Tab-separated table of C-alpha atoms in Angstrom:
chain	number	residue	atom	x	y	z
A	1	UNK	CA	-22.355	-36.721	-6.654
A	2	UNK	CA	-22.326	-37.798	-3.146
A	3	UNK	CA	-20.403	-34.668	-2.220
A	4	UNK	CA	-23.211	-32.237	-3.255
A	5	UNK	CA	-24.588	-32.484	0.324
A	6	UNK	CA	-21.840	-31.500	2.090
A	7	UNK	CA	-21.587	-28.224	0.311
A	8	UNK	CA	-22.248	-25.219	2.718
A	9	UNK	CA	-25.566	-23.870	0.645
A	10	UNK	CA	-25.134	-20.594	2.652
A	11	UNK	CA	-21.839	-19.891	0.970
A	12	UNK	CA	-22.627	-21.603	-2.189
A	13	UNK	CA	-24.940	-18.592	-3.283
A	14	UNK	CA	-22.837	-16.559	-5.940
A	15	UNK	CA	-22.982	-13.323	-4.568
A	16	UNK	CA	-22.391	-14.776	-0.807
A	17	UNK	CA	-19.319	-16.672	-2.229
A	18	UNK	CA	-17.890	-13.537	-3.615
A	19	UNK	CA	-18.435	-11.514	-0.212
A	20	UNK	CA	-16.601	-14.417	1.522
A	21	UNK	CA	-13.641	-14.716	-0.473
A	22	UNK	CA	-13.490	-11.137	-0.519
A	23	UNK	CA	-13.298	-10.941	3.177
A	24	UNK	CA	-11.154	-13.917	3.167
A	25	UNK	CA	-8.368	-12.044	1.604
A	26	UNK	CA	-8.598	-9.285	4.382
A	27	UNK	CA	-8.423	-8.817	7.847
A	28	UNK	CA	-11.679	-6.144	7.768
A	29	UNK	CA	-13.066	-4.243	5.032
A	30	UNK	CA	-15.777	-1.975	4.978
A	31	UNK	CA	-19.092	-1.746	3.253
A	32	UNK	CA	-17.931	-0.084	0.076
A	33	UNK	CA	-15.083	-2.057	-0.286
A	34	UNK	CA	-17.380	-5.031	-0.541
A	35	UNK	CA	-19.643	-2.916	-2.566
A	36	UNK	CA	-16.724	-2.275	-5.354
A	37	UNK	CA	-15.247	-5.898	-5.437
A	38	UNK	CA	-18.519	-7.661	-5.540
A	39	UNK	CA	-20.499	-5.522	-7.532
A	40	UNK	CA	-23.598	-5.793	-5.320
A	41	UNK	CA	-26.098	-3.120	-4.763
A	42	UNK	CA	-26.197	-1.590	-1.318
A	43	UNK	CA	-29.505	-3.519	-0.396
A	44	UNK	CA	-28.597	-6.546	-1.982
A	45	UNK	CA	-25.078	-6.286	0.057
A	46	UNK	CA	-27.166	-5.463	3.234
A	47	UNK	CA	-29.473	-8.627	2.724
A	48	UNK	CA	-26.700	-11.227	1.991
A	49	UNK	CA	-24.683	-9.829	4.804
A	50	UNK	CA	-27.329	-10.394	7.134
A	51	UNK	CA	-27.634	-13.971	6.182
A	52	UNK	CA	-23.508	-14.669	6.617
A	53	UNK	CA	-24.082	-13.065	9.877
A	54	UNK	CA	-26.952	-15.344	11.030
A	55	UNK	CA	-24.706	-18.131	10.266
A	56	UNK	CA	-22.411	-16.775	12.343
A	57	UNK	CA	-19.643	-16.507	9.226
A	58	UNK	CA	-19.166	-12.642	9.745
A	59	UNK	CA	-18.786	-9.930	11.988
A	60	UNK	CA	-20.591	-6.786	11.539
A	61	UNK	CA	-19.526	-3.691	13.375
A	62	UNK	CA	-21.236	0.008	12.776
A	63	UNK	CA	-19.704	2.898	14.203
A	64	UNK	CA	-19.542	6.712	13.183
A	65	UNK	CA	-16.771	8.416	11.020
A	66	UNK	CA	-17.518	11.979	11.816
A	67	UNK	CA	-21.184	12.426	10.489
A	68	UNK	CA	-21.372	9.549	8.272
A	69	UNK	CA	-22.491	5.797	9.377
A	70	UNK	CA	-19.521	3.280	8.844
A	71	UNK	CA	-19.937	-0.410	8.644
A	72	UNK	CA	-17.194	-2.640	9.123
A	73	UNK	CA	-16.973	-6.386	8.230
A	74	UNK	CA	-15.104	-9.058	9.157
A	75	UNK	CA	-14.809	-13.147	8.774
A	76	UNK	CA	-15.317	-14.808	11.872
A	77	UNK	CA	-13.255	-18.014	12.328
A	78	UNK	CA	-16.103	-20.016	12.074
A	79	UNK	CA	-16.393	-18.252	8.549
A	80	UNK	CA	-12.575	-18.642	7.553
A	81	UNK	CA	-13.200	-22.390	8.219
A	82	UNK	CA	-16.314	-22.822	6.337
A	83	UNK	CA	-15.049	-21.262	3.223
A	84	UNK	CA	-11.770	-23.151	3.316
A	85	UNK	CA	-14.016	-26.205	3.943
A	86	UNK	CA	-16.221	-25.520	0.774
A	87	UNK	CA	-13.237	-24.544	-1.293
A	88	UNK	CA	-12.220	-28.285	-0.591
A	89	UNK	CA	-15.118	-29.483	-1.216
A	90	UNK	CA	-15.892	-28.004	-4.975
A	91	UNK	CA	-11.841	-28.847	-5.329
A	92	UNK	CA	-12.162	-32.410	-4.669
A	93	UNK	CA	-15.881	-32.438	-6.370
A	94	UNK	CA	-14.164	-31.266	-9.650
A	95	UNK	CA	-11.676	-33.811	-9.381
A	96	UNK	CA	-13.998	-36.415	-8.961
A	97	UNK	CA	-16.007	-35.266	-12.116
A	98	UNK	CA	-12.585	-35.044	-14.167
A	99	UNK	CA	-11.084	-38.567	-12.963
B	1	UNK	CA	2.221	-20.043	-4.976
B	2	UNK	CA	-1.061	-21.010	-4.182
B	3	UNK	CA	-4.180	-19.722	-6.566
B	4	UNK	CA	-5.695	-18.086	-3.048
B	5	UNK	CA	-2.754	-16.316	-2.038
B	6	UNK	CA	-1.942	-15.346	-5.538
B	7	UNK	CA	-5.178	-13.820	-5.953
B	8	UNK	CA	-4.562	-11.943	-2.020
B	9	UNK	CA	-1.764	-10.515	-3.113
B	10	UNK	CA	-2.544	-9.301	-6.618
B	11	UNK	CA	-5.721	-7.754	-4.757
B	12	UNK	CA	-3.537	-6.056	-2.050
B	13	UNK	CA	-1.182	-4.456	-4.686
B	14	UNK	CA	-4.075	-2.940	-6.640
B	15	UNK	CA	-5.590	-1.610	-3.298
B	16	UNK	CA	-2.227	-0.189	-2.259
B	17	UNK	CA	-1.126	1.477	-5.400
B	18	UNK	CA	-4.283	2.187	-7.178
B	19	UNK	CA	-4.923	5.725	-6.341
B	20	UNK	CA	-1.266	7.158	-6.598
B	21	UNK	CA	-1.027	8.846	-3.296
B	22	UNK	CA	2.275	6.743	-1.730
B	23	UNK	CA	3.537	8.106	-5.022
B	24	UNK	CA	2.628	11.817	-4.646
B	25	UNK	CA	4.207	11.548	-0.605
B	26	UNK	CA	7.542	10.216	-1.977
B	27	UNK	CA	7.517	12.638	-4.748
B	28	UNK	CA	6.792	15.460	-2.510
B	29	UNK	CA	9.117	14.709	0.620
B	30	UNK	CA	11.907	13.946	-1.800
B	31	UNK	CA	11.499	17.522	-3.274
B	32	UNK	CA	11.147	19.209	-0.172
B	33	UNK	CA	13.859	17.113	1.113
B	34	UNK	CA	16.197	18.365	-1.872
B	35	UNK	CA	15.062	21.814	-1.690
B	36	UNK	CA	15.761	22.184	2.110
B	37	UNK	CA	19.045	20.406	2.225
B	38	UNK	CA	20.452	22.186	-0.585
B	39	UNK	CA	19.137	25.912	0.423
B	40	UNK	CA	19.787	25.047	3.966
B	41	UNK	CA	16.032	25.606	5.077
B	42	UNK	CA	15.824	22.279	6.840
B	43	UNK	CA	14.304	23.698	9.971
B	44	UNK	CA	11.640	25.596	8.401
B	45	UNK	CA	10.367	22.594	6.232
B	46	UNK	CA	10.434	19.800	8.575
B	47	UNK	CA	6.762	20.908	9.575
B	48	UNK	CA	5.993	19.787	5.914
B	49	UNK	CA	6.206	16.311	6.929
B	50	UNK	CA	3.528	16.098	9.372
B	51	UNK	CA	1.470	18.341	7.351
B	52	UNK	CA	2.170	15.479	4.372
B	53	UNK	CA	1.132	12.432	6.470
B	54	UNK	CA	-2.211	14.342	7.294
B	55	UNK	CA	-3.004	15.258	3.979
B	56	UNK	CA	-2.504	11.815	2.604
B	57	UNK	CA	-4.375	10.416	5.434
B	58	UNK	CA	-7.325	13.172	4.247
B	59	UNK	CA	-7.552	12.048	0.715
B	60	UNK	CA	-7.239	8.543	1.432
B	61	UNK	CA	-10.542	9.061	3.636
B	62	UNK	CA	-11.947	12.016	0.809
B	63	UNK	CA	-10.957	10.442	-2.495
B	64	UNK	CA	-10.015	6.899	-2.015
B	65	UNK	CA	-12.634	5.233	0.358
B	66	UNK	CA	-15.732	6.525	-1.522
B	67	UNK	CA	-14.633	5.024	-4.431
B	68	UNK	CA	-13.012	1.695	-3.672
B	69	UNK	CA	-13.799	1.575	0.139
B	70	UNK	CA	-11.542	0.193	2.950
B	71	UNK	CA	-9.647	-2.856	3.798
B	72	UNK	CA	-7.124	-3.904	5.883
B	73	UNK	CA	-4.836	-6.701	4.859
B	74	UNK	CA	-2.981	-9.074	7.006
B	75	UNK	CA	0.103	-9.194	5.142
B	76	UNK	CA	0.633	-5.181	4.825
B	77	UNK	CA	0.229	-4.493	8.733
B	78	UNK	CA	2.687	-7.466	9.530
B	79	UNK	CA	5.441	-6.019	6.825
B	80	UNK	CA	4.277	-2.560	8.398
B	81	UNK	CA	5.561	-3.965	11.430
B	82	UNK	CA	8.720	-5.666	10.155
B	83	UNK	CA	9.540	-2.451	8.106
B	84	UNK	CA	9.424	-0.583	11.079
B	85	UNK	CA	11.945	-2.712	12.738
B	86	UNK	CA	14.197	-2.818	9.667
B	87	UNK	CA	13.933	0.652	9.067
B	88	UNK	CA	15.020	1.759	12.933
B	89	UNK	CA	17.977	-0.969	12.214
B	90	UNK	CA	19.167	0.243	9.043
B	91	UNK	CA	18.645	3.964	10.139
B	92	UNK	CA	21.075	2.857	13.036
B	93	UNK	CA	23.344	1.629	10.808
B	94	UNK	CA	23.699	4.200	8.229
B	95	UNK	CA	23.997	6.604	10.982
B	96	UNK	CA	26.868	4.390	12.190
B	97	UNK	CA	28.484	4.762	8.353
B	98	UNK	CA	28.240	8.291	8.245
B	99	UNK	CA	29.717	9.128	11.594
B	100	UNK	CA	32.510	6.458	10.896
B	101	UNK	CA	32.714	7.905	7.221
B	102	UNK	CA	32.833	11.673	8.903
B	103	UNK	CA	35.527	10.889	11.281
B	104	UNK	CA	37.568	9.027	9.043
B	105	UNK	CA	37.829	12.448	6.825
B	106	UNK	CA	38.722	14.617	9.623
B	107	UNK	CA	41.759	12.087	10.995
B	108	UNK	CA	42.442	9.006	9.001
B	109	UNK	CA	42.101	9.768	4.970
B	110	UNK	CA	44.631	11.120	2.979
B	111	UNK	CA	43.885	14.371	0.576
B	112	UNK	CA	43.370	12.138	-2.237
B	113	UNK	CA	40.739	9.651	-0.506
B	114	UNK	CA	38.842	12.668	1.133
B	115	UNK	CA	38.679	14.500	-2.198
B	116	UNK	CA	36.932	11.024	-3.559
B	117	UNK	CA	34.953	10.966	-0.450
B	118	UNK	CA	33.399	14.038	-1.135
B	119	UNK	CA	32.907	13.528	-4.718
B	120	UNK	CA	31.355	9.964	-4.186
B	121	UNK	CA	29.288	10.812	-0.945
B	122	UNK	CA	26.066	11.787	-2.866
B	123	UNK	CA	26.045	8.348	-4.570
B	124	UNK	CA	26.225	6.753	-1.261
B	125	UNK	CA	23.450	8.740	-0.244
B	126	UNK	CA	21.271	8.334	-3.276
B	127	UNK	CA	21.861	4.168	-2.803
B	128	UNK	CA	20.912	4.211	0.663
B	129	UNK	CA	17.666	6.323	-0.387
B	130	UNK	CA	17.095	4.075	-3.469
B	131	UNK	CA	17.295	0.944	-1.328
B	132	UNK	CA	15.127	2.535	1.413
B	133	UNK	CA	12.505	3.353	-1.303
B	134	UNK	CA	12.347	-0.495	-2.695
B	135	UNK	CA	12.196	-1.981	0.695
B	136	UNK	CA	9.141	0.510	0.930
B	137	UNK	CA	7.701	-1.038	-2.160
B	138	UNK	CA	8.389	-4.498	-1.069
B	139	UNK	CA	6.475	-3.609	2.218
B	140	UNK	CA	3.828	-1.998	0.886
B	141	UNK	CA	3.618	-4.118	-2.351
B	142	UNK	CA	3.989	-1.052	-4.988
B	143	UNK	CA	5.500	-2.055	-7.747
B	144	UNK	CA	6.291	1.274	-9.189
B	145	UNK	CA	8.492	1.962	-6.081
B	146	UNK	CA	10.706	-0.673	-7.791
B	147	UNK	CA	11.572	2.007	-10.598
B	148	UNK	CA	11.731	5.103	-8.463
B	149	UNK	CA	15.084	3.408	-6.596
B	150	UNK	CA	16.643	2.991	-9.720
B	151	UNK	CA	15.552	6.667	-10.946
B	152	UNK	CA	16.721	7.954	-7.458
B	153	UNK	CA	20.305	6.319	-7.886
B	154	UNK	CA	20.486	7.854	-11.277
B	155	UNK	CA	19.816	11.219	-10.187
B	156	UNK	CA	22.708	11.251	-7.282
B	157	UNK	CA	25.005	9.562	-9.894
B	158	UNK	CA	24.512	12.647	-12.141
B	159	UNK	CA	25.850	15.048	-9.404
B	160	UNK	CA	29.595	13.712	-9.461
B	161	UNK	CA	29.662	12.829	-13.386
B	162	UNK	CA	27.845	16.187	-14.610
B	163	UNK	CA	30.402	19.252	-13.965
B	164	UNK	CA	27.312	22.126	-14.292
B	165	UNK	CA	26.201	24.770	-11.737
B	166	UNK	CA	23.589	23.624	-9.872
B	167	UNK	CA	23.296	19.558	-11.257
B	168	UNK	CA	22.589	18.486	-8.046
B	169	UNK	CA	19.709	20.722	-7.457
B	170	UNK	CA	18.657	20.304	-11.092
B	171	UNK	CA	18.745	16.543	-11.283
B	172	UNK	CA	17.124	15.544	-7.500
B	173	UNK	CA	14.339	18.501	-8.463
B	174	UNK	CA	13.819	16.780	-11.704
B	175	UNK	CA	13.909	13.191	-10.042
B	176	UNK	CA	11.230	14.315	-7.379
B	177	UNK	CA	9.053	15.974	-9.844
B	178	UNK	CA	9.048	12.772	-11.947
B	179	UNK	CA	7.871	10.704	-9.248
B	180	UNK	CA	5.367	13.438	-8.219
B	181	UNK	CA	3.893	13.690	-11.675
B	182	UNK	CA	3.606	9.989	-11.944
B	183	UNK	CA	1.331	10.412	-8.878
B	184	UNK	CA	-0.705	13.034	-10.082
B	185	UNK	CA	-1.412	10.946	-13.155
B	186	UNK	CA	-2.321	7.809	-11.420
B	187	UNK	CA	-4.588	9.791	-9.076
B	188	UNK	CA	-6.000	11.468	-12.006
B	189	UNK	CA	-6.397	8.215	-13.238
B	190	UNK	CA	-7.914	6.344	-10.774
B	191	UNK	CA	-10.693	9.129	-10.199
B	192	UNK	CA	-11.911	9.023	-13.481
B	193	UNK	CA	-12.015	5.083	-13.392
B	194	UNK	CA	-13.630	4.947	-10.528
B	195	UNK	CA	-16.746	6.835	-9.414
B	196	UNK	CA	-18.268	7.532	-6.046
B	197	UNK	CA	-20.335	4.733	-5.204
B	198	UNK	CA	-23.903	5.504	-4.263
B	199	UNK	CA	-23.969	5.045	-0.630
B	200	UNK	CA	-20.237	5.057	-0.298
B	201	UNK	CA	-20.440	6.457	2.987
B	202	UNK	CA	-22.329	3.528	4.314
């Protein structure tokens, strides 16, 4: 289990993993898209997004569309490479366990 | 295909087609084009297409986005750019082809060939429209559009084959209605299956 220390703890948390995975699939998404895709509540999603933003993995833009606020989220380059590296680490780990 | 890329494609297919708005747009545009061309009121209905774009955008914002959110997929954006170039080139080719056919029919064709051309011209037009619809299906990853292509072709094929009064009008209107109704059913099911999310305007 030597790979365990390489696992990115920010992404490894299930809710954040769902967020990052869904953001990896798109160029940009709004708050509702992420709520729909992850099944997280508004508060939960906000708190996980803040953690990802602090880690530099996501970029959050807040604008207004008419009267309504609109939160737009995208994965940064760091976030994209962190997700790919996490995916590789997990795949290698599972392969090692299987072998 | 890599599992992740497959997942992205599935997600994109779902997102682009789940609300049926593209089907409604296609069905309405087809219906209005049919009625306006066959009744000769093209100029009066051309404003409709601008209205259609605005209404689809409005419905996307009011119906789709509060339910499943708004996202930009890289492939859709890139395909849209490619599609724009492709449709411009295809439009010029089609225009050139029809111009050639028009000139040939006036000067260089025998009576028999001219009659055959005027009989089968609707099928040629239908084939182009069907190809355009299926290309749009490929660009926007809309699987239902692959079924609309053959449906449109068949509706144009009926024009020379069925010798009844108003075959063209009935056949093309039925085709447009079928597409429109499919879109409305998909939209109705979408609204029932996906309620507006709490905080859906955040």
